[in-house]
Amino acid sequence: ILNVEQSPQSLHVQEGDSTNFTCSFPSSNFYALHWYRWETAKSPEALFVMTLNGDEKKKGRISATLNTKEGYSYLYIKGSQPEDSATYLCAFDPILTGGGNKLTFGTGTQLKVEL
Amino acid sequence: EAGVTQFPSHSVIEKGQTVTLRCDPISGHDNLYWYRRVMGKEIKFLLHFVKESKQDESGMPNNRFLAERTGGTYSTLKVQPAELEDSGVYFCASSQVQGAVDEQFFGPGTRLTVL
């Protein structure tokens, strides 16, 4: 059974604060790590797909790093805005025989940005 | 380009009834996935189609769940008879490339409540 853990479970920050969350995953059979942003009743939106150890990706004020050897990824948000309020999900994408990308998700970090 | 769509957005049924959920993937995407999120828990994989073939149905909870993808376009997921523990959000996702790192595009989900 694959175990993907995210911390913290929830986070309240003030507008303008920078914040970060952690995703830990198995270090064996690694293929990719996905980050999604999800607002309830909307489609989870893909933020990053990360594959290489040491990878760092950036999209606007959001960035992510990857350490496949120790099995963790960090997501950073710089200068949080109220519209960043959402649940941030990571998903482990293992090497599978026979193809297919069967994602294993963490429970998510729920971010609330207050004015 | 239209994203992944799901119907209905919400469904409330009584225990023992039947419900059919529909997913329309992005046009041209051969891979179609079903996932489920039970309240407070992580999103879990149910099954994966490649075109009209079931590639992996290891996540299907039991034989009350039947998924089809006739013609390799849209997919349906039928729950018959529904039980209380089937309540949750059912997500569909599609992607283009099998067996490679590829982004899965998610629909907004169907929220199923079994009373």
Coordinates of C-alpha atoms in Angstrom, one line a residue:
Chain A
I1 CA 0.0 0.0 0.0
L2 CA 1.5 3.3 -1.1
N3 CA 1.5 6.1 1.6
V4 CA 1.4 9.7 0.5
E5 CA 1.3 12.2 3.3
Q6 CA 0.7 15.9 3.3
S7 CA 1.3 18.4 6.0
P8 CA -0.1 20.5 7.5
Q9 CA -3.6 19.4 7.1
S10 CA -4.8 23.0 7.1
L11 CA -3.3 26.4 7.3
H12 CA -4.6 29.9 7.9
V13 CA -2.4 32.8 6.8
Q14 CA -2.7 36.5 6.3
E15 CA -2.7 38.1 2.9
G16 CA 0.9 38.8 1.9
D17 CA 2.4 35.9 4.0
S18 CA 4.5 33.3 2.3
T19 CA 3.8 29.7 3.1
N20 CA 4.9 26.2 2.2
F21 CA 3.5 22.7 2.5
T22 CA 5.1 19.3 2.4
C23 CA 4.3 16.1 0.5
S24 CA 6.1 12.9 1.4
F25 CA 5.9 9.8 -0.7
P26 CA 7.7 6.4 -1.2
S27 CA 11.2 6.9 -2.6
S28 CA 11.1 3.6 -4.5
N29 CA 9.4 3.1 -7.9
F30 CA 9.1 6.8 -8.4
Y31 CA 8.0 8.0 -11.8
A32 CA 6.5 11.5 -11.2
L33 CA 4.9 13.7 -8.6
H34 CA 1.9 15.9 -9.4
W35 CA 0.7 19.0 -7.6
Y36 CA -2.9 20.0 -8.0
R37 CA -4.9 23.0 -6.7
W38 CA -8.6 22.2 -5.9
E39 CA -11.5 24.4 -5.0
T40 CA -14.6 22.6 -3.9
A41 CA -17.1 22.0 -6.7
K42 CA -14.5 22.8 -9.3
S43 CA -12.0 20.6 -11.3
P44 CA -8.7 20.0 -9.6
E45 CA -6.2 22.1 -11.6
A46 CA -2.8 20.8 -12.4
L47 CA 0.0 23.0 -11.1
F48 CA 3.2 20.9 -11.7
V49 CA 4.3 17.5 -12.9
M50 CA 7.8 16.8 -11.5
T51 CA 10.0 14.0 -12.5
L52 CA 13.7 14.7 -11.8
N53 CA 15.4 14.7 -8.4
G54 CA 16.3 18.3 -7.6
D55 CA 13.7 19.6 -9.9
E56 CA 12.3 23.1 -9.2
K57 CA 9.3 24.4 -11.0
K58 CA 7.7 27.8 -10.8
K59 CA 4.3 29.3 -12.0
G60 CA 3.8 32.9 -10.9
R61 CA 4.0 33.1 -7.1
I62 CA 3.9 29.3 -6.7
S63 CA 6.9 27.1 -6.9
A64 CA 7.8 23.5 -6.0
T65 CA 10.8 21.4 -5.3
L66 CA 11.4 17.7 -5.5
N67 CA 13.7 15.3 -3.6
T68 CA 13.1 11.7 -4.9
K69 CA 15.9 10.2 -2.9
E70 CA 14.4 11.1 0.4
G71 CA 10.8 11.1 -0.9
Y72 CA 9.5 14.6 -0.4
S73 CA 8.3 17.7 -2.3
Y74 CA 7.7 21.2 -1.1
L75 CA 5.1 23.6 -2.5
Y76 CA 5.8 27.3 -1.8
I77 CA 3.4 30.3 -2.2
K78 CA 5.0 33.7 -2.1
G79 CA 2.9 36.7 -1.0
S80 CA -0.4 34.7 -0.5
Q81 CA -3.6 36.3 -1.9
P82 CA -7.2 35.4 -1.0
E83 CA -7.6 33.8 -4.4
D84 CA -4.9 31.3 -3.4
S85 CA -7.4 29.8 -0.8
A86 CA -7.9 26.2 -1.9
T87 CA -6.9 22.6 -1.1
Y88 CA -3.5 21.7 -2.5
L89 CA -3.1 18.1 -3.4
C90 CA 0.0 16.1 -4.3
A91 CA -0.2 12.8 -6.1
F92 CA 2.5 10.1 -6.5
D93 CA 2.8 8.5 -9.9
P94 CA 4.7 5.2 -9.7
I95 CA 6.5 3.2 -12.3
L96 CA 4.0 0.6 -13.4
T97 CA 4.4 -2.3 -15.6
G98 CA 1.9 -2.3 -18.5
G99 CA 1.5 1.5 -18.6
G100 CA -1.1 3.6 -16.9
N101 CA -0.7 6.5 -14.5
K102 CA -2.5 5.4 -11.4
L103 CA -2.1 8.3 -9.1
T104 CA -2.0 8.0 -5.3
F105 CA -3.1 11.2 -3.6
G106 CA -2.4 12.7 -0.3
T107 CA -5.3 14.1 1.8
G108 CA -4.3 17.6 0.9
T109 CA -3.4 20.8 2.6
Q110 CA -6.4 23.2 3.0
L111 CA -5.1 26.8 2.7
K112 CA -7.2 29.8 3.8
V113 CA -5.8 33.3 3.1
E114 CA -7.4 36.0 5.1
L115 CA -7.4 39.7 4.4
Chain B
E1 CA -11.0 23.4 -26.0
A2 CA -13.6 21.9 -23.7
G3 CA -12.4 20.3 -20.5
V4 CA -13.5 17.1 -18.9
T5 CA -17.2 17.2 -18.1
Q6 CA -19.2 15.2 -15.7
F7 CA -22.9 14.7 -15.2
P8 CA -24.7 15.1 -12.9
S9 CA -22.9 17.5 -10.6
H10 CA -24.9 16.3 -7.6
S11 CA -27.0 13.2 -7.0
V12 CA -29.0 12.3 -3.9
I13 CA -30.4 8.8 -3.8
E14 CA -31.7 6.3 -1.3
K15 CA -29.9 3.2 -0.2
G16 CA -30.7 0.4 -2.6
Q17 CA -31.3 2.6 -5.6
T18 CA -29.2 2.8 -8.8
V19 CA -27.2 5.7 -10.0
T20 CA -25.3 6.2 -13.2
L21 CA -22.5 8.8 -13.5
R22 CA -21.3 10.1 -16.8
C23 CA -17.9 11.4 -17.9
D24 CA -17.0 13.1 -21.2
P25 CA -13.2 13.3 -21.5
I26 CA -11.2 15.8 -23.5
S27 CA -11.6 14.9 -27.2
G28 CA -8.7 12.8 -28.4
H29 CA -7.7 11.5 -25.0
D30 CA -7.4 7.8 -25.0
N31 CA -6.9 7.4 -21.3
L32 CA -9.8 7.8 -18.9
Y33 CA -9.6 7.4 -15.2
W34 CA -12.2 7.3 -12.4
Y35 CA -11.3 8.3 -8.9
R36 CA -13.4 8.8 -5.7
R37 CA -13.0 11.0 -2.6
V38 CA -14.9 9.9 0.5
M39 CA -15.5 12.7 3.0
G40 CA -12.3 13.8 4.7
K41 CA -10.1 11.2 3.0
E42 CA -7.8 11.2 0.0
I43 CA -8.8 10.9 -3.6
K44 CA -8.5 7.2 -4.5
F45 CA -8.1 5.5 -7.9
L46 CA -11.0 3.3 -9.1
L47 CA -10.1 2.3 -12.6
H48 CA -8.4 3.2 -15.9
F49 CA -9.6 2.8 -19.5
V50 CA -7.4 2.9 -22.6
K51 CA -9.9 3.7 -25.3
E52 CA -12.7 1.2 -24.7
S53 CA -10.6 -1.4 -22.8
K54 CA -10.3 -1.6 -19.0
Q55 CA -6.6 -1.4 -18.3
D56 CA -6.7 -1.5 -14.6
E57 CA -9.8 -1.9 -12.4
S58 CA -7.9 -2.8 -9.2
G59 CA -9.5 0.1 -7.3
M60 CA -13.1 -0.8 -7.8
P61 CA -14.6 -1.4 -4.4
N62 CA -16.9 -4.4 -5.2
N63 CA -19.1 -5.8 -7.9
R64 CA -21.8 -3.2 -7.2
F65 CA -19.8 -0.8 -9.4
L66 CA -19.8 -1.2 -13.1
A67 CA -17.8 1.1 -15.5
E68 CA -18.1 1.2 -19.2
R69 CA -16.7 3.1 -22.1
T70 CA -18.4 1.9 -25.2
G71 CA -16.8 3.3 -28.4
G72 CA -13.9 4.7 -26.4
T73 CA -15.4 8.1 -26.0
Y74 CA -17.5 8.9 -22.9
S75 CA -17.7 6.6 -19.9
T76 CA -20.4 5.7 -17.4
L77 CA -20.0 4.5 -13.8
K78 CA -23.1 2.7 -12.4
V79 CA -23.6 1.9 -8.8
Q80 CA -26.2 -0.7 -8.2
P81 CA -27.5 -1.1 -5.5
A82 CA -26.0 2.0 -3.8
E83 CA -25.0 1.7 -0.1
L84 CA -24.4 4.5 2.4
E85 CA -20.6 4.1 2.2
D86 CA -20.7 4.9 -1.6
S87 CA -21.3 8.6 -0.7
G88 CA -18.5 10.8 -1.9
V89 CA -17.2 12.8 -4.9
Y90 CA -16.5 10.8 -8.0
F91 CA -13.9 12.4 -10.3
C92 CA -13.1 11.5 -13.8
A93 CA -9.8 12.4 -15.5
S94 CA -8.4 12.0 -18.9
S95 CA -4.9 12.1 -20.5
Q96 CA -3.4 11.7 -23.9
V97 CA -0.2 9.7 -23.4
Q98 CA -0.2 6.2 -21.9
G99 CA 2.8 5.0 -19.9
A100 CA 4.6 8.3 -19.9
V101 CA 4.6 11.3 -17.6
D102 CA 1.4 13.1 -18.7
E103 CA -0.9 15.5 -17.0
Q104 CA -4.3 14.1 -16.1
F105 CA -7.1 16.6 -16.6
F106 CA -9.8 16.4 -14.0
G107 CA -13.5 17.0 -14.3
P108 CA -15.4 18.9 -11.5
G109 CA -16.7 15.6 -10.0
T110 CA -20.1 14.3 -9.2
R111 CA -21.1 14.6 -5.5
L112 CA -23.1 11.5 -4.6
T113 CA -25.1 11.3 -1.4
V114 CA -26.7 8.0 -0.5
L115 CA -29.3 8.3 2.3

